XYZ file of C-alpha atoms in Angstrom:
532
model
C -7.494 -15.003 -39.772
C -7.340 -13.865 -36.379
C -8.062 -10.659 -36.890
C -11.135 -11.586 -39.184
C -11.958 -13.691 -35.933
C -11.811 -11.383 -33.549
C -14.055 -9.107 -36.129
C -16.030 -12.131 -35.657
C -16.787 -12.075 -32.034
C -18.492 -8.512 -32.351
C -20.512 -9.668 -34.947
C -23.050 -10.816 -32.611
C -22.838 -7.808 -30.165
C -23.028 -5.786 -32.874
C -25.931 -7.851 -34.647
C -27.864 -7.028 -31.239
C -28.306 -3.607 -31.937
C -29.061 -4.122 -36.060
C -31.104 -6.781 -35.690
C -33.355 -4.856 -32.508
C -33.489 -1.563 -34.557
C -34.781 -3.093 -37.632
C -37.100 -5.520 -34.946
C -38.684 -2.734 -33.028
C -39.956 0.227 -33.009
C -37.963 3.700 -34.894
C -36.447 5.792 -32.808
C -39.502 8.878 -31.639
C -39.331 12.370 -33.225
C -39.367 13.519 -29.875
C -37.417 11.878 -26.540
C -39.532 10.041 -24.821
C -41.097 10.954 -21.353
C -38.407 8.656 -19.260
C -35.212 9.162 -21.340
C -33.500 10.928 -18.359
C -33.996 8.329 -16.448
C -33.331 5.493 -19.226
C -30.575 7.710 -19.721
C -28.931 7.314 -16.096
C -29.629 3.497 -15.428
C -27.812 2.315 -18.708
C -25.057 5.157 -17.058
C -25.258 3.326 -13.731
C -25.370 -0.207 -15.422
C -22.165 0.168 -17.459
C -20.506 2.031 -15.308
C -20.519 -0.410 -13.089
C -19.636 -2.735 -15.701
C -16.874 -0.727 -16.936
C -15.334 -0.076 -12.905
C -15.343 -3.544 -12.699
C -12.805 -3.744 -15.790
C -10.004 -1.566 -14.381
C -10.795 -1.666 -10.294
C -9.294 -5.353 -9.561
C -6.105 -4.248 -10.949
C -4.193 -2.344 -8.177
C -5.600 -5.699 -6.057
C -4.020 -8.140 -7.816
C -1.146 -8.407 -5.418
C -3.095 -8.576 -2.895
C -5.505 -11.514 -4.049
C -2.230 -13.389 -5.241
C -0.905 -13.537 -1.679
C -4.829 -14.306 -0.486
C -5.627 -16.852 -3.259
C -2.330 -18.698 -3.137
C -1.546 -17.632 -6.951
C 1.990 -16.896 -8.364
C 2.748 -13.760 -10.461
C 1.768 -15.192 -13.946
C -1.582 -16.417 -13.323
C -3.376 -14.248 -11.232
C -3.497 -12.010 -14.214
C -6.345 -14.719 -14.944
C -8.283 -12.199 -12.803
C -8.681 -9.815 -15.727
C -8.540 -11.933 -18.491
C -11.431 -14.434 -17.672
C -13.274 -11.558 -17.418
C -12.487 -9.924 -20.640
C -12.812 -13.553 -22.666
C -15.764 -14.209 -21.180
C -17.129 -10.747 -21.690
C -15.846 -10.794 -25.330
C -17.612 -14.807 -26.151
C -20.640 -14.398 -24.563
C -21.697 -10.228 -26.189
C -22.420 -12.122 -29.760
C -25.635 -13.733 -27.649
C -27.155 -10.411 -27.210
C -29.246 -9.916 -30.223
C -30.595 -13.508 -30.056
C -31.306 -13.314 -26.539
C -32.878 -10.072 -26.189
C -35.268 -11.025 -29.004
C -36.206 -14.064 -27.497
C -37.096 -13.074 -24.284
C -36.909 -9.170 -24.584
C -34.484 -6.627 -23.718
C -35.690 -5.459 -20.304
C -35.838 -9.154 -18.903
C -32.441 -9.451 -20.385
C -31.140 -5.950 -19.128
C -32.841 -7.053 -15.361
C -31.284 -10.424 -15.445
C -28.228 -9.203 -16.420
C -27.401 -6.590 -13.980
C -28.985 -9.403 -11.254
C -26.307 -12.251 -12.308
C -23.637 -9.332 -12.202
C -24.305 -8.335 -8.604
C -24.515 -12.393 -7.512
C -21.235 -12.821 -9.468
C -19.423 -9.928 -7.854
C -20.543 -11.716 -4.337
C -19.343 -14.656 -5.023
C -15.870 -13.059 -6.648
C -15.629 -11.154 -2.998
C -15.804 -14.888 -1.244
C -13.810 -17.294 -3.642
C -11.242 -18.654 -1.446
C -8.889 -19.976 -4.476
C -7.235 -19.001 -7.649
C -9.655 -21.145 -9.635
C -13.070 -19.997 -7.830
C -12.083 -16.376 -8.531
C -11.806 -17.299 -12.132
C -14.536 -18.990 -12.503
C -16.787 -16.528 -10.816
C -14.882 -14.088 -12.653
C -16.155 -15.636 -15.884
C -19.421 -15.254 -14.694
C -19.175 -11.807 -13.514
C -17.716 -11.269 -17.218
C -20.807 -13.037 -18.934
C -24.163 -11.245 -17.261
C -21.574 -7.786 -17.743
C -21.159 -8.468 -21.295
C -24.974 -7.995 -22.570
C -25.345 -4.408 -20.787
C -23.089 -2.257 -22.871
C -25.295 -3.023 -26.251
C -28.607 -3.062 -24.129
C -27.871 0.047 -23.013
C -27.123 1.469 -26.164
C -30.216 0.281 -27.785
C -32.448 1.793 -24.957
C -30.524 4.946 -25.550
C -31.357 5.174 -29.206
C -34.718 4.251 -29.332
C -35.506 7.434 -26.158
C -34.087 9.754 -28.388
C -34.815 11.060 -31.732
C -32.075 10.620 -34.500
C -31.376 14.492 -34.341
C -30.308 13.794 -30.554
C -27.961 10.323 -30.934
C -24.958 11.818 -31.211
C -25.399 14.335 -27.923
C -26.764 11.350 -26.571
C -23.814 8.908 -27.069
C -21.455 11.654 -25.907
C -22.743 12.264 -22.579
C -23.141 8.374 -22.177
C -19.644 7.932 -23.181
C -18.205 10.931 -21.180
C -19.845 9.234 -18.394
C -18.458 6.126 -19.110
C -15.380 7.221 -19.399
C -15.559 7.959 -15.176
C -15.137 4.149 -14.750
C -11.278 3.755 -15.629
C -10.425 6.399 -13.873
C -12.026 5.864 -10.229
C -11.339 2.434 -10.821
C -7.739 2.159 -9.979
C -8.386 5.033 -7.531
C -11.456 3.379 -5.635
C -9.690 -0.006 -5.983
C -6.841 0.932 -3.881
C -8.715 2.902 -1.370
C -10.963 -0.315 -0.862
C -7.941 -2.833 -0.735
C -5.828 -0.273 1.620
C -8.847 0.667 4.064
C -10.785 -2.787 4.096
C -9.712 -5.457 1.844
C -9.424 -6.580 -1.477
C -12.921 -8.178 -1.459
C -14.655 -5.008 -1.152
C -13.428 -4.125 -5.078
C -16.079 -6.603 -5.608
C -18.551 -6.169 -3.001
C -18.640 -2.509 -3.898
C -21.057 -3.230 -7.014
C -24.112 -4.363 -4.939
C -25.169 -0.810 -4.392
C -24.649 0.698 -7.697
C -25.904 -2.709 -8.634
C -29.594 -2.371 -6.958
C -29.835 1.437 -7.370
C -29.689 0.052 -11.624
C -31.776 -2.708 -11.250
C -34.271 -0.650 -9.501
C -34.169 2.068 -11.529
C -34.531 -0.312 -14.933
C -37.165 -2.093 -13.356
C -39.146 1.240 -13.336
C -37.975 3.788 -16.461
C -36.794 0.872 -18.991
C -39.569 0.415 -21.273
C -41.054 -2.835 -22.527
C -40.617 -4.465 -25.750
C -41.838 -7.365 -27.588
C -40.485 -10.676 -28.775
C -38.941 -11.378 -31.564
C -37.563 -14.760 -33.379
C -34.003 -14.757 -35.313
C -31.956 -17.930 -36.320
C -29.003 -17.387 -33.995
C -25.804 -18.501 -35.826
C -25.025 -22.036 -33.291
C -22.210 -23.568 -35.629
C -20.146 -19.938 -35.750
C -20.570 -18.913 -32.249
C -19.248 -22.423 -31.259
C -16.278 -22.421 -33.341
C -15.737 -18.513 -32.086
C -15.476 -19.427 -28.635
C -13.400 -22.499 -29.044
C -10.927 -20.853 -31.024
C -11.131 -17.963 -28.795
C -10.485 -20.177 -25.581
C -7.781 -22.257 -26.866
C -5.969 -19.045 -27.714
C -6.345 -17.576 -24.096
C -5.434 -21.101 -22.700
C -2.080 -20.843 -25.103
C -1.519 -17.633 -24.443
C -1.682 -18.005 -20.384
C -0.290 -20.932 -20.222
C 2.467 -20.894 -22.608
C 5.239 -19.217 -20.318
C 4.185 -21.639 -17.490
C 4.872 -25.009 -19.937
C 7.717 -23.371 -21.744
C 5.735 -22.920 -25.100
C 5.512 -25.434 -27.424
C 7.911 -28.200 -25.482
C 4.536 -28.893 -24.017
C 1.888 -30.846 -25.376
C -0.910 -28.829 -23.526
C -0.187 -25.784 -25.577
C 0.906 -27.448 -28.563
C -2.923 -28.908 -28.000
C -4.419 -25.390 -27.628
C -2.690 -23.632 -30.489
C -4.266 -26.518 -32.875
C -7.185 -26.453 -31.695
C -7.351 -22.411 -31.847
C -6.373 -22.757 -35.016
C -8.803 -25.383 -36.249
C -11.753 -23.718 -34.921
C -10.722 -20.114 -36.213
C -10.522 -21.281 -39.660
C -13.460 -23.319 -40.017
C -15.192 -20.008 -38.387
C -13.616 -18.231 -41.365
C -14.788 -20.721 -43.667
C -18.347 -20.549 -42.427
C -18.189 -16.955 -42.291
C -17.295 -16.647 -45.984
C -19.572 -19.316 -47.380
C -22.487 -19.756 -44.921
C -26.030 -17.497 -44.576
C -27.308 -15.203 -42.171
C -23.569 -15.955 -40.246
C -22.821 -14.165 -36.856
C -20.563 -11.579 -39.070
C -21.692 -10.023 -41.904
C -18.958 -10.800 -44.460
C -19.121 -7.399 -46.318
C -17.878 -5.349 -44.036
C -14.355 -7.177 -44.269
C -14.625 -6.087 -48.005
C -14.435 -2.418 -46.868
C -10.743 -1.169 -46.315
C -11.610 1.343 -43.479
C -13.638 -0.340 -41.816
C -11.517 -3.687 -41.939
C -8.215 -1.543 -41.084
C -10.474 -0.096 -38.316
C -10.942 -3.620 -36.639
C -7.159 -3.870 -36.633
C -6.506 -0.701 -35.021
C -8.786 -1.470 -32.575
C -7.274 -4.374 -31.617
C -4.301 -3.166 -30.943
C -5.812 0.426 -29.079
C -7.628 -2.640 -26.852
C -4.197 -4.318 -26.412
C -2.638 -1.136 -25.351
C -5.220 0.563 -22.861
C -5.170 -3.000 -20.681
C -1.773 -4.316 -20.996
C -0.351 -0.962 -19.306
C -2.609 -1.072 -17.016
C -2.211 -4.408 -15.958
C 1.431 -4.285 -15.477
C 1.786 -0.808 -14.028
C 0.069 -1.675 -10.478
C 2.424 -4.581 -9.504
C 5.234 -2.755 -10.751
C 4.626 0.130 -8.682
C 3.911 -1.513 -5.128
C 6.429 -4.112 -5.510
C 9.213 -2.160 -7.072
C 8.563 1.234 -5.994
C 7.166 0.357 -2.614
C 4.003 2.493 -2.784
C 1.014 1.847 -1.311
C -1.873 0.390 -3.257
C -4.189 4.073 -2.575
C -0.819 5.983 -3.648
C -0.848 3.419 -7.056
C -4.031 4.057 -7.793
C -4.073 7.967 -7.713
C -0.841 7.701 -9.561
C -2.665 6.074 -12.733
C -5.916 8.228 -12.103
C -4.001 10.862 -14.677
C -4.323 8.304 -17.567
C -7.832 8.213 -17.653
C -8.335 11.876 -17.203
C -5.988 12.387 -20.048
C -8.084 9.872 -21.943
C -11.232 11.771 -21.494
C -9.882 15.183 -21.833
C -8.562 13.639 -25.389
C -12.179 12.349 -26.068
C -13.793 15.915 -25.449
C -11.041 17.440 -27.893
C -11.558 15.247 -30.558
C -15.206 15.891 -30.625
C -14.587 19.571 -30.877
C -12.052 19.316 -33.748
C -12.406 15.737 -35.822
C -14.760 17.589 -38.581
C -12.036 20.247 -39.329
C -8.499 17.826 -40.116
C -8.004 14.521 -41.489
C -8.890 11.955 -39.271
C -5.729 9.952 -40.293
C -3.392 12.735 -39.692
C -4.957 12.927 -36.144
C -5.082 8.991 -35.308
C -1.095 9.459 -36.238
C -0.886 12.088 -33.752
C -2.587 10.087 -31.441
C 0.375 6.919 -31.948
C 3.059 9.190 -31.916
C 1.816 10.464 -28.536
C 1.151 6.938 -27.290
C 5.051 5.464 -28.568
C 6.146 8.884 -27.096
C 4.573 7.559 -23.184
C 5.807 3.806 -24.017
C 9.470 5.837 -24.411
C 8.692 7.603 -21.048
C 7.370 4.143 -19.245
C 10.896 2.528 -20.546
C 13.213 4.991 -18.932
C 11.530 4.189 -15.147
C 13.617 3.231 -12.442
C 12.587 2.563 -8.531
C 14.844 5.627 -7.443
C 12.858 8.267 -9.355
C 9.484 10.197 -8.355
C 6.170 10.110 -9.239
C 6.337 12.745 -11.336
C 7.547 10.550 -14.404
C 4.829 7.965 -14.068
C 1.763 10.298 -13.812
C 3.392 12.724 -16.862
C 3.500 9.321 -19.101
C 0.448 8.473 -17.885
C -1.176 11.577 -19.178
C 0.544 11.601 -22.510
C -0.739 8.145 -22.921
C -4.045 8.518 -21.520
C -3.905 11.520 -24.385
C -2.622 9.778 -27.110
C -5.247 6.989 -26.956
C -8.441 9.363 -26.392
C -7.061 10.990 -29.956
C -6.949 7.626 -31.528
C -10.766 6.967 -30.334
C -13.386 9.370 -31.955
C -11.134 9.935 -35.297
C -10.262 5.581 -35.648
C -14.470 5.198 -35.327
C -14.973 8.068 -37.867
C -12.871 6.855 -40.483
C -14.009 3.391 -39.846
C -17.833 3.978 -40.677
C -17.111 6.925 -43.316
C -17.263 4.277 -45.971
C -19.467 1.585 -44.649
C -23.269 1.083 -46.150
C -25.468 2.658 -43.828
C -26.878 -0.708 -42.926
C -23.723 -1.877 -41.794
C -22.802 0.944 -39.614
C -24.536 -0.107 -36.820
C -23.362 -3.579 -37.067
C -19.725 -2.250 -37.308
C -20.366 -0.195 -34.495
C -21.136 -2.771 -31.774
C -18.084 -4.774 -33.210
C -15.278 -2.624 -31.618
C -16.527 -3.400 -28.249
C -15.451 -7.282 -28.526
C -12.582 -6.133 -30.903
C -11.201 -3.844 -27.648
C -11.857 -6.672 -25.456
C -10.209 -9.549 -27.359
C -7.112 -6.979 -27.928
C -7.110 -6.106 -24.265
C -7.531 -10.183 -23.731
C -4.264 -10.963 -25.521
C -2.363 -8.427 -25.001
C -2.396 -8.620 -21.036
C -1.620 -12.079 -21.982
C 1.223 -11.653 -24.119
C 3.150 -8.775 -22.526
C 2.880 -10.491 -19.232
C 4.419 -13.721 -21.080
C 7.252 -11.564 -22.618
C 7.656 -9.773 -18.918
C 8.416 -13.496 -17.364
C 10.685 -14.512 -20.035
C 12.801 -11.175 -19.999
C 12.741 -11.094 -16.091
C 14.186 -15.005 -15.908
C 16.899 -13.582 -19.330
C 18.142 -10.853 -17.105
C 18.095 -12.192 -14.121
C 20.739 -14.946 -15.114
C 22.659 -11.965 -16.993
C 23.099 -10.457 -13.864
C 23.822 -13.279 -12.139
C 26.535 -14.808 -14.290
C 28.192 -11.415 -13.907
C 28.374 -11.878 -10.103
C 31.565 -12.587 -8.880
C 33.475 -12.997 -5.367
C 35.372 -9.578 -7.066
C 32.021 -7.706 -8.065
C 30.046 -8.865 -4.804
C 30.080 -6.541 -1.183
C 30.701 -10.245 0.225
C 32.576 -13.363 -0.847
C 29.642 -16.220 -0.797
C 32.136 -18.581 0.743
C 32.626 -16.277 3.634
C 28.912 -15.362 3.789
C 28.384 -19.092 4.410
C 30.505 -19.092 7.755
C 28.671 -16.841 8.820
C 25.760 -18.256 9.620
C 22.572 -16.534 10.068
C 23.825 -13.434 9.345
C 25.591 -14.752 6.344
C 22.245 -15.976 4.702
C 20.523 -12.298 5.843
C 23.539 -10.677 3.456
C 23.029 -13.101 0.630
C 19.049 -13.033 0.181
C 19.051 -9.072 0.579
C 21.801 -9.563 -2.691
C 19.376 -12.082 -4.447
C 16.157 -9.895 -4.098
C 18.383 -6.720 -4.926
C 19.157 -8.691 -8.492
C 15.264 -10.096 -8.230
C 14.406 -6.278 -8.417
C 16.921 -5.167 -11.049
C 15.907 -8.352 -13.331
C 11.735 -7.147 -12.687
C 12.670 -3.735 -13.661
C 14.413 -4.586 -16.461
C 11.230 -6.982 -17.691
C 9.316 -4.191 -17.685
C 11.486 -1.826 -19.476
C 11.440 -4.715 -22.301
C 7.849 -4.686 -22.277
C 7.246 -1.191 -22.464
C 9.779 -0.817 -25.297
C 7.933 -3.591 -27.233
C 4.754 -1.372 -27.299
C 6.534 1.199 -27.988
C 7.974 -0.912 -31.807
C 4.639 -2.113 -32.259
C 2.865 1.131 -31.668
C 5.269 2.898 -34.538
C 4.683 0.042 -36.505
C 1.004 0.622 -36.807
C 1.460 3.507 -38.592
C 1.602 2.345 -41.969
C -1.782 0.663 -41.730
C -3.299 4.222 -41.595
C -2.021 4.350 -45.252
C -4.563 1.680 -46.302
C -7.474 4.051 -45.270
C -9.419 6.589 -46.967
C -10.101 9.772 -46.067
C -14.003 10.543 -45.430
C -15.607 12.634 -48.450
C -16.989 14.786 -45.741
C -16.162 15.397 -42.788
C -18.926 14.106 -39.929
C -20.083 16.305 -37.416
C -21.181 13.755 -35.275
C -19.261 11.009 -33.555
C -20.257 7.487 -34.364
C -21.906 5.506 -31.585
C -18.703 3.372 -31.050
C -16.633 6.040 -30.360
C -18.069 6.555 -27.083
C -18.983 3.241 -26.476
């Protein structure tokens, strides 16, 4: 049920770009006068949207000493942002055909550039997230908006190239991110990660303002009941999920609250969804095996790509010791390996058998997870940028051939609807997993860190504690340098448990790829999600 949930929550992104093709105008025969320049302000636009996804990361140290936050809830830094992101894409569609896509697309980048401001002056833990959610919600409407202005510049002949060289460009965003991030937070200060989008942000709203073209009205029922019951259940489960390790799970009544309520909401969503008209999801695409195995995978590729990025910053300043611009040029490889993977794919998918590649493409990803559990804080930085690259790899294979074999079977008047979908898919997979592996990372940190502390013994220690006690200051020095020397061993070990856990449920994906079908013949062209 989740998963048909979370299939859910792109319904209405992808809806956007179904309902506005069959709404306005065919793409032209011929690409229109301004599609270079339509083409590079829906570049800028989600590129600054998509910086914004990966560049607070190497920061998050920093803003939890600023904001007064501990370790397992600043991570509410990315995930309000992702959540939000993810609830508030279904609106697209309705919204752009109520009051048109180039109002929207201004509006949109405008409320993304106030957010950022305000995220660069929140003073606490809870304005950050809240501005955060904001920042998240303008963001969420100009990946599909951009995609629509895309295909109706160019003719159909010219979608694919299109796509490609908006996804290529995309795909720039993860990697300066972490890079950019830390050279922000190490030169100036965290704040300018956000303050940093209000010139990209008024070179795009500029240039919209003059190449985006105008379109008319038009009126759609908009889906109130489902969207309601998608965010609810989609909330409760990020409240469960965050909050879980804090209240000790379900010995709290808080979470025992949310997980009800999650699940309430989700299933009268799936009821509606099954039984109701004109719903935010389009039921039939759940009846098709690729493309419903697709949402799965997606999911967990979503879960992947953000969880190890998430917990890779704070392990490497606070562990390691390196500084925040050496953390982010570390993890630069992993997007360059993820592009580089992209570009390879599109040369080859049409000649093997997309599953046999997407297996590749997990094997290589497990293979990283391996690498990432052997790390230790003595070693170089030759291991983490090597896994970084196989992993950065393994996920760009998994990309074009997972959104090839997803569509290959779909009606053609549900590939575009299917398309749109992976975007919230990615996002509520990234959502959880940050989530849940930094849940698991508390819980094994606290597990080894009273393993290694009941094996502590006046016989195993440098210093009896009894005779550290006389003396005095000196004494205390010896014994917190021994408690943050097991605080470090129990961290490292948390991670290791983490990374190991991806690593089981990245080979246990594998069988799903069974359940799909291989296309009757092999596509040329990538789909539109791919580089989304």
């Amino acid at each position: 049920m989740c998963v048909a949930t979370c299939v859910a929550m792109q319904a209405a992104a992808a809806r956007h770009v179904a309902t506005l093709a069959a709404a306005y105008p065919a793409a032209p025969d011929r690409a229109v006068p301004k599609a270079l320049g339509i083409t590079l302000v829906v570049m800028l636009a989600t590129f600054m949207q998509v910086l914004d996804s990966t560049i607070a990361n190497v920061a998050l140290p920093h803003m939890q000493a600023s904001l007064g936050a501990a370790a397992d809830t600043v991570t509410w830094v990315l995930t309000s942002y992702i959540v939000a992101s993810a609830i508030a894409t279904p609106l697209t569609g309705w919204l752009g055909g109520k009051f048109g896509r180039k109002p929207l697309f201004l509006a949109s980048v405008a409320g993304f550039v106030g957010a950022s401001m305000l995220c660069g002056l929140a003073q606490s833990l809870e304005q950050m997230v809240v501005f955060r959610m904001l920042q998240g919600g303008f963001g969420a409407f100009l990946v599909p908006l951009g995609q629509a202005f895309l295909l109706d510049a160019y003719p159909k002949a010219q979608h694919g190239k299109a796509m490609a060289l908006w996804g290529v460009g995309v795909m720039v965003g993860p990697i300066m991110g972490p890079v950019l991030g830390g050279w922000l937070t190490d030169s100036f200060d965290w704040r300018w990660v956000f303050y940093v989008n209000v010139p990209f942000g008024l070179l795009a709203l500029f240039g919209a303002w003059a190449y985006l073209p105008d379109s008319e009205n038009v009126r759609r029922r908009f889906d109130l009941f489902g969207f309601a019951m998608l965010s609810i259940g989609v909330a409760a489960l990020q409240l469960m999920l965050d909050r879980g390790q804090q209240l000790d799970w379900f010995a709290s009544w808080e979470v025992r609250v949310e997980a009800l309520t999650a699940a309430a909401a989700l299933w009268m969503f799936a009821v509606h969804i099954f039984t109701g008209r004109e719903t935010i999801l389009d039921k039939r695409m759940l009846a098709d095996r690729n493309a419903a195995t697709g949402f799965v995978l997606i999911t967990l590729v979503g879960a992947l790509m953000v969880s190890t990025t998430a917990l890779m910053p704070p392990m490497l300043e606070r562990l390691f010791g390196y500084p925040v611009v050496t953390t982010g040029l570390v993890m630069a490889p992993r997007g360059l390996g993820t592009m580089a993977g992209m570009l390879l794919m599109g040369r080859i998918i049409g000649k093997f058998d997309p599953r046999r590649i997407m297996a590749v493409g997990l094997l290589l990803t497990a293979t990283s997870l391996w690498m990432m559990s052997g790390f230790s804080p003595q070693m170089g930085m030759q291991p983490v940028i090597v896994s970084g690259l196989v992993q950065g790899l393994g996920l760009g294979c998994l990309f074009v051939p997972l959104n090839t074999i997803a569509f290959s079977t779909l009606a053609p008047a549900l590939r575009t609807d299917a398309a749109s979908f992976y975007t919230l898919l990615r996002n509520l997979g990234a959502s959880i997993g940050v989530s849940a592996t930094i849940g698991v990372f508390a819980r094994q940190t606290q597990v080894s860190h009273a393993d290694i502390g009941s094996a502590l013994t006046p016989f195993t220690l440098p210093v009896d504690p009894a005779l550290a006690q006389g003396l005095g200051a000196t004494g205390d020095t010896i014994m917190a340098y021994m408690d943050g020397m097991v605080n470090l061993q129990a961290a490292m070990i948390g991670y290791i448990d983490v990374y190991r856990l991806l690593m089981w449920v990245t080979l246990a994906s594998l069988p799903l790829l069974l359940l799909m079908r291989a296309p009757a013949k092999p596509e040329g062209e990538m789909p539109h999600a791919a580089m989304d």
